Every structure is written in C-alpha cells, then in structure tokens.
Amino acid sequence: MNTEAFVSYAVGCMFGRYSPDKEGQRALPRTLNLLQGALLKSKKGGGSPEKVIRDYFLKSFFKDNVKMYKKRPIYWLFTSGKGRGFNALVYMHRHDRETLAKMRTDYLLELEAKLDARIGMLGDEAGAEKGKQVEELMDYDAVLNNKALEYIDIDLDDGVVVNYAKFEGLVGKI
C-alpha cells in the first residue's frame, strides 16, 4: 500500500468508512512516526509527525484523493480559497442537509472569532496578514451561510460530479 492509499484508509477510519482493529488503535504513536517517515520521503517538508501530517493534509491530501479516485473524490475539500484560512474535509457518504450549517456554526464562526481576537494582539504587519485571512473567511462565510440555508441534499446515485457541483464556490476544484 502506498503512502497516499494508507492516508486515505486512515481518513476512512476517522470518517467511519472503515473500522480499525484495536491493535491498530493502540499502535497510533508508532503509526504516526511511520506515516511521517513515508510522507517525508514522498513530499517536501519536515518537522514533528504532527506537522508533517498536517502539512500533507493542507497541501496534498485532496489532490491525491482526486487523483486516486480519477477526479471523483469521495472526500470533499471545503475551502475558503487561496489563503487557506478555512479547510474542511467532508466524506460524501456522510453528508446530510445539516452538514453545511454544522460546519459554519461549529467551525467557521469559531475560527473567525479566534482570529478577530488575535488581530488585536498582533503588531501592524502580522495583524494586516491576519486581517486578509479574516476577510477571506467572512466572504466564505457569506457563501456558506447562503448554501446552508438551502439545506442541500445529495443523491449518491447522481455521482460525484453532479453532487459536487451543488457546492460550487465552497469546494476545491477537481
């Protein structure tokens, strides 16, 4: 199993697609170190296992998922844009009409509030950079809120392309 397939399997476990055995759960620290090593060999970067894995999810996981599933990804990247101020993966088989509202209230609004609070504590240059990120998040929030109010259902029989298109402006390009 290559690194990308292993990460995809691990994400599947987290999203409830697969059930890891108890032995696999006990071996998590060792698994993280092995995964870090594999990702370091296949991708640029460095640091702690957590940093390497976080960087992989932020920069490469979705691209690898799109490639693995031939432009029909099962994990959808909801992203605020180039600044990557907000990113969330949604397993398409777990999406329901409440997903966008939960994403907005439980994650995006909380992130916006934390960034607003931090901007006041930062110097002018750092504050200006965070200000751009907050602006990106606010623009994204407006689109997310409108789509959340639509209570969008997906029909798995329609396939990825049709369902993914329902979230245009909220998701990464495939």
Coordinates of N, CA, C and O in Angstrom, one line a residue:
M1 N 0.9 -1.2 0.0 CA 0.0 0.0 0.0 C 0.9 1.2 0.0 O 1.8 1.3 0.8
N2 N 0.7 2.2 -0.9 CA 1.5 3.4 -1.0 C 1.0 4.3 0.1 O 0.0 4.2 0.7
T3 N 1.8 5.4 0.3 CA 1.6 6.3 1.4 C 0.2 7.0 1.2 O -0.6 7.1 2.2
E4 N -0.1 7.4 0.0 CA -1.4 8.1 -0.2 C -2.6 7.2 0.1 O -3.6 7.6 0.7
A5 N -2.5 5.9 -0.3 CA -3.5 5.0 -0.1 C -3.7 4.7 1.4 O -4.8 4.6 2.0
F6 N -2.6 4.7 2.2 CA -2.6 4.5 3.6 C -3.3 5.6 4.3 O -4.1 5.5 5.2
V7 N -2.9 6.9 3.9 CA -3.5 8.1 4.5 C -5.0 8.1 4.2 O -5.8 8.4 5.0
S8 N -5.4 7.7 3.0 CA -6.8 7.7 2.6 C -7.5 6.6 3.5 O -8.7 6.9 3.9
Y9 N -6.9 5.5 3.7 CA -7.5 4.5 4.6 C -7.7 5.1 6.0 O -8.7 4.9 6.7
A10 N -6.6 5.7 6.5 CA -6.7 6.3 7.9 C -7.8 7.3 8.0 O -8.6 7.4 9.0
V11 N -8.0 8.2 6.9 CA -9.1 9.1 6.9 C -10.4 8.4 6.9 O -11.4 8.8 7.6
G12 N -10.5 7.3 6.1 CA -11.7 6.5 6.1 C -12.1 6.0 7.5 O -13.2 5.9 7.8
C13 N -11.1 5.6 8.2 CA -11.3 5.1 9.6 C -11.9 6.3 10.5 O -12.8 6.1 11.2
M14 N -11.3 7.5 10.3 CA -11.7 8.6 11.1 C -13.2 9.0 10.7 O -13.9 9.5 11.6
F15 N -13.5 8.9 9.5 CA -14.9 9.3 9.0 C -15.9 8.1 9.1 O -17.0 8.3 8.7
G16 N -15.5 7.0 9.6 CA -16.4 5.9 9.8 C -16.6 5.0 8.6 O -17.5 4.1 8.6
R17 N -15.8 5.2 7.6 CA -15.9 4.3 6.4 C -15.3 2.9 6.7 O -15.8 1.9 6.2
Y18 N -14.2 2.9 7.4 CA -13.6 1.6 7.8 C -13.5 1.6 9.3 O -13.5 2.6 10.0
S19 N -13.4 0.4 9.9 CA -13.2 0.2 11.3 C -11.8 -0.4 11.6 O -11.6 -1.5 11.3
P20 N -10.9 0.4 12.2 CA -9.6 -0.1 12.5 C -9.7 -1.1 13.7 O -10.6 -1.0 14.5
D21 N -8.9 -2.1 13.7 CA -8.9 -3.0 14.8 C -8.3 -2.4 16.1 O -7.7 -1.3 16.0
K22 N -8.5 -3.0 17.2 CA -8.0 -2.4 18.5 C -6.5 -2.4 18.5 O -5.9 -1.4 19.0
E23 N -5.8 -3.3 17.9 CA -4.4 -3.3 17.8 C -3.9 -2.1 17.1 O -2.9 -1.4 17.5
G24 N -4.6 -1.7 16.0 CA -4.2 -0.5 15.2 C -4.4 0.7 16.0 O -3.6 1.7 15.9
Q25 N -5.4 0.8 16.9 CA -5.6 2.0 17.7 C -4.5 2.1 18.8 O -4.1 3.2 19.1
R26 N -4.1 1.0 19.3 CA -3.0 1.1 20.3 C -1.7 1.5 19.7 O -0.8 2.0 20.4
A27 N -1.5 1.2 18.5 CA -0.2 1.5 17.8 C -0.2 2.9 17.2 O 0.7 3.2 16.4
L28 N -1.1 3.8 17.6 CA -1.1 5.1 17.0 C 0.2 5.9 17.0 O 0.6 6.4 16.0
P29 N 0.9 6.0 18.1 CA 2.1 6.8 18.1 C 3.1 6.2 17.1 O 3.8 7.0 16.4
R30 N 3.3 4.9 17.1 CA 4.2 4.3 16.1 C 3.7 4.5 14.7 O 4.5 4.8 13.8
T31 N 2.4 4.4 14.5 CA 1.9 4.6 13.2 C 2.1 6.0 12.7 O 2.5 6.3 11.5
L32 N 2.0 7.0 13.6 CA 2.2 8.4 13.2 C 3.7 8.6 12.8 O 4.0 9.3 11.8
N33 N 4.6 8.0 13.5 CA 6.0 8.1 13.1 C 6.3 7.4 11.8 O 7.1 8.0 11.0
L34 N 5.7 6.3 11.5 CA 5.9 5.6 10.2 C 5.3 6.5 9.1 O 5.9 6.6 8.1
L35 N 4.1 7.0 9.4 CA 3.5 7.9 8.4 C 4.3 9.1 8.1 O 4.5 9.5 7.0
Q36 N 4.9 9.7 9.2 CA 5.7 10.9 9.0 C 6.9 10.5 8.1 O 7.2 11.2 7.1
G37 N 7.5 9.4 8.4 CA 8.7 9.0 7.5 C 8.3 8.8 6.1 O 9.0 9.2 5.2
A38 N 7.2 8.1 5.9 CA 6.7 7.9 4.5 C 6.4 9.2 3.8 O 6.7 9.4 2.6
L39 N 5.7 10.1 4.5 CA 5.4 11.4 3.9 C 6.6 12.2 3.6 O 6.7 12.9 2.6
L40 N 7.6 12.1 4.5 CA 8.9 12.9 4.3 C 9.6 12.4 3.0 O 10.2 13.2 2.3
K41 N 9.5 11.1 2.8 CA 10.1 10.5 1.6 C 9.4 10.9 0.3 O 10.1 11.1 -0.7
S42 N 8.1 11.1 0.4 CA 7.3 11.4 -0.8 C 7.0 12.8 -1.0 O 6.7 13.2 -2.1
K43 N 7.1 13.6 0.0 CA 6.8 15.1 -0.1 C 7.9 15.9 0.5 O 8.7 15.4 1.3
K44 N 7.9 17.2 0.2 CA 8.9 18.1 0.8 C 8.4 18.5 2.2 O 7.2 18.4 2.5
G45 N 9.3 18.9 3.0 CA 8.9 19.4 4.4 C 9.6 18.7 5.4 O 10.5 17.8 5.2
G46 N 9.3 19.0 6.7 CA 9.9 18.3 7.8 C 9.3 18.7 9.1 O 8.3 19.5 9.1
G47 N 9.8 18.2 10.2 CA 9.3 18.6 11.5 C 8.7 17.4 12.2 O 9.0 16.2 11.8
S48 N 7.9 17.7 13.2 CA 7.3 16.6 14.0 C 6.3 15.8 13.2 O 5.9 16.3 12.1
P49 N 6.0 14.6 13.7 CA 5.0 13.8 12.9 C 3.7 14.6 12.7 O 3.1 14.6 11.6
E50 N 3.3 15.3 13.7 CA 2.0 16.1 13.6 C 2.1 17.2 12.5 O 1.2 17.4 11.8
K51 N 3.3 17.9 12.5 CA 3.5 19.0 11.5 C 3.5 18.4 10.1 O 2.9 18.9 9.2
V52 N 4.2 17.3 9.9 CA 4.3 16.7 8.6 C 3.0 16.2 8.1 O 2.6 16.5 6.9
I53 N 2.2 15.6 9.0 CA 0.9 15.1 8.6 C -0.1 16.3 8.4 O -0.8 16.3 7.4
R54 N 0.0 17.3 9.2 CA -0.9 18.5 9.0 C -0.5 19.1 7.6 O -1.5 19.5 6.9
D55 N 0.7 19.3 7.4 CA 1.1 19.9 6.1 C 0.6 19.1 4.9 O 0.2 19.6 3.9
Y56 N 0.7 17.8 5.0 CA 0.2 16.9 4.0 C -1.3 17.1 3.7 O -1.7 17.2 2.6
F57 N -2.0 17.2 4.8 CA -3.5 17.4 4.7 C -3.8 18.7 4.1 O -4.7 18.9 3.2
L58 N -3.0 19.7 4.5 CA -3.3 21.1 4.0 C -2.9 21.3 2.5 O -3.6 22.0 1.8
K59 N -1.8 20.6 2.1 CA -1.3 20.8 0.8 C -1.5 19.7 -0.3 O -1.5 20.0 -1.5
S60 N -1.6 18.5 0.2 CA -1.6 17.4 -0.8 C -2.7 16.4 -0.7 O -3.0 15.7 -1.7
F61 N -3.3 16.2 0.4 CA -4.3 15.1 0.5 C -5.4 15.2 -0.5 O -5.7 14.2 -1.2
F62 N -6.0 16.3 -0.6 CA -7.1 16.4 -1.6 C -6.7 16.2 -3.0 O -7.4 15.4 -3.7
K63 N -5.5 16.7 -3.4 CA -5.0 16.4 -4.8 C -4.8 14.9 -5.0 O -5.2 14.4 -6.0
D64 N -4.2 14.3 -4.0 CA -4.0 12.8 -4.1 C -5.3 12.1 -4.1 O -5.5 11.1 -4.9
N65 N -6.3 12.5 -3.4 CA -7.6 11.9 -3.4 C -8.3 12.0 -4.7 O -8.9 11.1 -5.3
V66 N -8.2 13.2 -5.3 CA -8.8 13.5 -6.7 C -8.1 12.5 -7.7 O -8.8 11.9 -8.5
K67 N -6.8 12.4 -7.6 CA -6.0 11.5 -8.5 C -6.4 10.1 -8.3 O -6.7 9.3 -9.2
M68 N -6.5 9.6 -7.0 CA -6.8 8.3 -6.7 C -8.1 7.8 -7.2 O -8.3 6.7 -7.7
Y69 N -9.1 8.7 -7.1 CA -10.5 8.4 -7.5 C -10.8 9.0 -8.9 O -12.0 9.2 -9.2
K70 N -9.8 9.3 -9.6 CA -10.0 9.7 -11.0 C -11.0 10.8 -11.2 O -12.0 10.7 -11.9
K71 N -10.7 11.9 -10.5 CA -11.5 13.1 -10.5 C -12.9 12.9 -10.0 O -13.8 13.7 -10.3
R72 N -13.1 11.9 -9.1 CA -14.4 11.7 -8.5 C -14.1 11.4 -7.0 O -14.4 10.4 -6.5
P73 N -13.6 12.5 -6.3 CA -13.2 12.3 -4.9 C -14.3 11.9 -4.0 O -15.4 12.5 -4.2
I74 N -14.1 11.1 -3.0 CA -15.1 10.8 -2.0 C -14.9 11.7 -0.8 O -15.9 11.8 0.0
Y75 N -13.7 12.3 -0.6 CA -13.5 13.3 0.5 C -13.5 14.6 -0.2 O -12.7 14.9 -1.1
W76 N -14.4 15.5 0.2 CA -14.6 16.8 -0.5 C -13.9 17.8 0.4 O -14.1 17.9 1.6
L77 N -13.2 18.7 -0.3 CA -12.5 19.8 0.4 C -13.3 21.1 0.3 O -13.5 21.6 -0.8
F78 N -13.8 21.5 1.4 CA -14.5 22.8 1.5 C -13.4 23.7 2.0 O -12.8 23.6 3.0
T79 N -13.2 24.8 1.1 CA -12.0 25.6 1.4 C -12.4 27.1 1.1 O -13.1 27.4 0.1
S80 N -11.9 28.0 1.9 CA -12.1 29.4 1.8 C -11.4 30.1 0.6 O -11.7 31.2 0.2
G81 N -10.4 29.4 0.1 CA -9.7 29.9 -1.1 C -8.2 29.9 -1.0 O -7.6 29.1 -0.2
K82 N -7.5 30.8 -1.7 CA -6.1 30.7 -1.8 C -5.3 30.9 -0.5 O -4.3 30.3 -0.2
G83 N -5.9 31.7 0.4 CA -5.3 31.9 1.7 C -5.4 30.7 2.7 O -4.8 30.7 3.7
R84 N -6.2 29.8 2.3 CA -6.5 28.6 3.1 C -6.8 28.9 4.5 O -6.3 28.2 5.4
G85 N -7.6 29.9 4.7 CA -7.9 30.3 6.1 C -8.8 29.2 6.7 O -8.8 29.0 7.9
F86 N -9.6 28.6 5.9 CA -10.5 27.6 6.4 C -10.5 26.4 5.4 O -10.7 26.6 4.2
N87 N -10.3 25.2 5.9 CA -10.4 24.0 5.1 C -11.1 22.9 6.0 O -10.8 22.8 7.2
A88 N -12.0 22.2 5.3 CA -12.7 21.1 6.0 C -12.9 20.0 5.0 O -13.3 20.2 3.9
L89 N -12.6 18.7 5.4 CA -12.9 17.6 4.6 C -14.2 17.0 5.0 O -14.5 16.9 6.2
V90 N -15.0 16.7 4.0 CA -16.3 16.0 4.2 C -16.4 14.7 3.4 O -16.1 14.8 2.2
Y91 N -16.7 13.7 4.1 CA -16.8 12.4 3.4 C -18.2 12.4 2.8 O -19.2 12.5 3.5
M92 N -18.3 12.3 1.5 CA -19.5 12.5 0.8 C -20.6 11.5 1.2 O -21.8 11.9 1.2
H93 N -20.3 10.4 1.7 CA -21.3 9.4 2.1 C -21.9 9.8 3.5 O -22.9 9.2 3.9
R94 N -21.3 10.7 4.2 CA -21.8 11.2 5.5 C -22.5 12.5 5.4 O -22.9 13.1 6.4
H95 N -22.5 13.1 4.2 CA -23.1 14.4 4.1 C -24.6 14.3 4.3 O -25.2 13.4 3.8
D96 N -25.2 15.3 5.0 CA -26.6 15.4 5.0 C -27.0 16.9 4.9 O -26.1 17.7 4.9
R97 N -28.2 17.2 4.9 CA -28.7 18.5 4.7 C -28.3 19.5 5.8 O -28.3 20.7 5.6
E98 N -27.8 19.0 6.9 CA -27.3 19.8 8.1 C -25.8 20.1 8.0 O -25.3 20.9 8.8
T99 N -25.1 19.4 7.2 CA -23.6 19.4 7.2 C -23.1 20.9 7.1 O -22.2 21.3 7.9
L100 N -23.6 21.6 6.2 CA -23.1 23.0 5.9 C -23.3 23.9 7.1 O -22.5 24.7 7.5
A101 N -24.5 23.8 7.7 CA -24.8 24.6 8.9 C -23.9 24.2 10.1 O -23.4 25.1 10.8
K102 N -23.7 22.9 10.3 CA -22.8 22.5 11.3 C -21.4 23.0 11.1 O -20.7 23.4 12.0
M103 N -20.9 22.9 9.9 CA -19.6 23.3 9.5 C -19.4 24.8 9.8 O -18.4 25.2 10.4
R104 N -20.5 25.6 9.5 CA -20.4 27.0 9.7 C -20.4 27.4 11.2 O -19.6 28.1 11.7
T105 N -21.4 26.8 11.9 CA -21.5 27.2 13.3 C -20.5 26.6 14.2 O -20.0 27.3 15.1
D106 N -20.1 25.4 14.0 CA -19.2 24.7 14.9 C -17.7 25.0 14.6 O -16.9 24.8 15.5
Y107 N -17.4 25.4 13.4 CA -16.0 25.5 13.0 C -15.7 26.9 12.4 O -14.8 27.6 12.9
L108 N -16.4 27.3 11.4 CA -16.0 28.6 10.7 C -16.2 29.8 11.6 O -15.3 30.6 11.8
L109 N -17.4 29.9 12.2 CA -17.7 31.1 13.1 C -16.7 31.1 14.3 O -16.3 32.2 14.7
E110 N -16.4 30.0 14.8 CA -15.5 29.9 16.0 C -14.1 30.3 15.5 O -13.4 31.1 16.2
L111 N -13.7 29.9 14.3 CA -12.4 30.3 13.8 C -12.3 31.8 13.6 O -11.3 32.5 13.9
E112 N -13.4 32.4 13.0 CA -13.4 33.8 12.8 C -13.3 34.6 14.1 O -12.5 35.6 14.2
A113 N -14.0 34.2 15.1 CA -13.9 34.8 16.4 C -12.5 34.8 17.0 O -12.0 35.8 17.5
K114 N -11.8 33.6 16.9 CA -10.5 33.5 17.4 C -9.5 34.4 16.6 O -8.7 35.0 17.2
L115 N -9.7 34.4 15.3 CA -8.8 35.3 14.5 C -9.0 36.8 14.8 O -8.1 37.6 14.9
D116 N -10.3 37.2 15.0 CA -10.6 38.6 15.3 C -9.9 38.9 16.6 O -9.3 40.0 16.8
A117 N -10.0 38.0 17.6 CA -9.4 38.3 18.9 C -7.8 38.4 18.8 O -7.2 39.3 19.5
R118 N -7.2 37.6 18.0 CA -5.8 37.6 17.9 C -5.3 38.8 17.1 O -4.2 39.3 17.4
I119 N -6.1 39.4 16.2 CA -5.6 40.5 15.4 C -5.3 41.7 16.3 O -4.3 42.4 16.1
G120 N -6.1 41.9 17.3 CA -5.9 43.0 18.3 C -4.6 42.9 19.0 O -4.0 43.9 19.4
M121 N -4.1 41.6 19.2 CA -2.9 41.4 20.0 C -1.6 41.4 19.1 O -0.5 41.4 19.6
L122 N -1.8 41.4 17.8 CA -0.6 41.3 16.9 C -0.2 42.7 16.5 O -0.9 43.7 16.5
G123 N 1.1 42.8 16.0 CA 1.6 44.0 15.5 C 0.9 44.4 14.2 O 0.2 43.6 13.6
D124 N 1.2 45.5 13.6 CA 0.6 46.0 12.4 C 0.8 45.0 11.2 O -0.2 44.7 10.5
E125 N 2.0 44.6 11.0 CA 2.3 43.7 9.8 C 1.6 42.4 10.0 O 0.9 41.9 9.1
A126 N 1.8 41.7 11.1 CA 1.1 40.5 11.4 C -0.4 40.6 11.4 O -1.1 39.8 10.9
G127 N -0.9 41.7 12.0 CA -2.3 42.0 12.0 C -2.9 42.2 10.6 O -4.0 41.7 10.3
A128 N -2.1 42.8 9.7 CA -2.6 43.0 8.4 C -2.8 41.7 7.6 O -3.7 41.5 6.9
E129 N -1.8 40.8 7.8 CA -1.9 39.5 7.2 C -3.1 38.7 7.7 O -3.8 38.1 7.0
K130 N -3.3 38.7 9.0 CA -4.4 38.0 9.6 C -5.7 38.7 9.2 O -6.7 38.0 9.0
G131 N -5.7 40.0 9.0 CA -6.8 40.7 8.5 C -7.3 40.2 7.2 O -8.5 40.1 6.9
K132 N -6.3 39.9 6.3 CA -6.7 39.4 5.0 C -7.3 38.0 5.1 O -8.3 37.7 4.4
Q133 N -6.8 37.3 6.0 CA -7.4 35.9 6.3 C -8.8 36.1 6.8 O -9.7 35.3 6.4
V134 N -9.1 37.0 7.7 CA -10.4 37.2 8.3 C -11.4 37.7 7.1 O -12.5 37.2 7.1
E135 N -10.9 38.5 6.3 CA -11.7 39.0 5.1 C -12.1 37.8 4.2 O -13.2 37.7 3.8
E136 N -11.1 36.9 4.0 CA -11.4 35.7 3.2 C -12.4 34.9 3.9 O -13.4 34.4 3.2
L137 N -12.3 34.7 5.2 CA -13.3 33.9 5.9 C -14.6 34.5 5.9 O -15.7 33.8 5.8
M138 N -14.7 35.8 6.0 CA -16.0 36.5 6.0 C -16.7 36.3 4.7 O -17.9 36.1 4.6
D139 N -16.0 36.5 3.6 CA -16.5 36.2 2.2 C -17.0 34.8 2.1 O -18.1 34.5 1.6
Y140 N -16.2 33.9 2.6 CA -16.6 32.5 2.5 C -17.8 32.2 3.4 O -18.7 31.4 3.0
D141 N -17.9 32.8 4.5 CA -19.0 32.6 5.4 C -20.3 33.1 4.8 O -21.3 32.4 4.9
A142 N -20.3 34.1 4.0 CA -21.5 34.6 3.3 C -22.0 33.5 2.3 O -23.2 33.2 2.3
V143 N -21.1 32.9 1.6 CA -21.5 31.9 0.6 C -21.9 30.6 1.4 O -23.0 30.0 1.1
L144 N -21.2 30.3 2.4 CA -21.5 29.1 3.2 C -22.9 29.2 3.9 O -23.7 28.3 3.8
N145 N -23.2 30.4 4.4 CA -24.4 30.6 5.1 C -25.6 30.5 4.1 O -26.6 29.9 4.3
N146 N -25.4 31.1 2.9 CA -26.5 31.0 1.9 C -26.7 29.6 1.5 O -27.9 29.1 1.3
K147 N -25.7 28.8 1.2 CA -25.8 27.4 0.9 C -26.4 26.6 2.0 O -27.2 25.7 1.8
A148 N -26.0 26.9 3.3 CA -26.5 26.2 4.4 C -28.0 26.3 4.5 O -28.7 25.4 4.9
L149 N -28.5 27.5 4.2 CA -29.9 27.8 4.3 C -30.7 27.1 3.2 O -31.9 27.0 3.3
E150 N -30.0 26.6 2.2 CA -30.7 25.8 1.2 C -30.9 24.3 1.6 O -31.7 23.6 0.9
Y151 N -30.3 23.9 2.7 CA -30.4 22.5 3.2 C -30.2 21.5 2.0 O -31.1 20.7 1.7
I152 N -29.1 21.6 1.4 CA -28.8 20.8 0.2 C -28.6 19.3 0.6 O -27.8 18.9 1.4
D153 N -29.4 18.5 -0.1 CA -29.3 17.1 0.0 C -28.5 16.6 -1.3 O -28.6 17.2 -2.3
I154 N -27.8 15.5 -1.1 CA -27.2 14.9 -2.3 C -27.8 13.5 -2.5 O -28.3 12.9 -1.6
D155 N -27.8 13.1 -3.8 CA -28.2 11.8 -4.1 C -27.0 11.0 -4.7 O -26.5 11.4 -5.7
L156 N -26.6 10.0 -3.9 CA -25.4 9.3 -4.3 C -25.5 8.7 -5.7 O -24.5 8.5 -6.4
D157 N -26.7 8.4 -6.1 CA -26.9 7.8 -7.4 C -26.6 8.8 -8.5 O -26.3 8.3 -9.7
D158 N -26.6 10.1 -8.2 CA -26.2 11.1 -9.2 C -24.7 11.1 -9.5 O -24.3 11.7 -10.5
G159 N -23.9 10.6 -8.6 CA -22.5 10.6 -8.8 C -21.8 11.8 -8.2 O -22.5 12.8 -7.8
V160 N -20.5 11.8 -8.2 CA -19.7 12.8 -7.6 C -19.8 14.1 -8.3 O -20.0 15.2 -7.7
V161 N -19.7 14.1 -9.6 CA -19.7 15.3 -10.4 C -20.9 16.2 -10.2 O -20.9 17.4 -10.0
V162 N -22.1 15.5 -10.3 CA -23.3 16.3 -10.1 C -23.5 16.8 -8.7 O -23.9 18.0 -8.5
N163 N -23.2 16.0 -7.7 CA -23.3 16.4 -6.3 C -22.3 17.4 -5.9 O -22.6 18.4 -5.2
Y164 N -21.1 17.3 -6.4 CA -20.0 18.2 -6.1 C -20.4 19.6 -6.6 O -20.1 20.6 -6.0
A165 N -21.0 19.7 -7.8 CA -21.3 20.9 -8.4 C -22.3 21.7 -7.6 O -22.4 23.0 -7.7
K166 N -23.1 21.1 -6.7 CA -24.0 21.8 -5.9 C -23.4 22.7 -4.9 O -24.0 23.6 -4.3
F167 N -22.1 22.5 -4.6 CA -21.3 23.2 -3.6 C -20.3 24.2 -4.3 O -19.3 24.6 -3.6
E168 N -20.5 24.5 -5.5 CA -19.6 25.4 -6.2 C -19.4 26.7 -5.4 O -20.4 27.3 -4.9
G169 N -18.2 27.2 -5.3 CA -17.9 28.4 -4.5 C -17.5 28.0 -3.1 O -17.0 28.9 -2.4
L170 N -17.7 26.8 -2.7 CA -17.3 26.3 -1.4 C -16.2 25.3 -1.4 O -15.6 25.1 -0.3
V171 N -16.1 24.6 -2.5 CA -15.2 23.4 -2.5 C -14.0 23.7 -3.5 O -14.1 24.5 -4.4
G172 N -13.0 22.9 -3.3 CA -11.8 23.0 -4.1 C -12.1 22.4 -5.5 O -13.1 21.6 -5.7
K173 N -11.4 22.8 -6.5 CA -11.6 22.4 -7.9 C -11.1 20.9 -8.0 O -10.1 20.6 -7.5
I174 N -11.9 20.2 -8.8 CA -11.5 18.8 -9.1 C -11.0 18.7 -10.5 O -10.9 18.7 -11.4

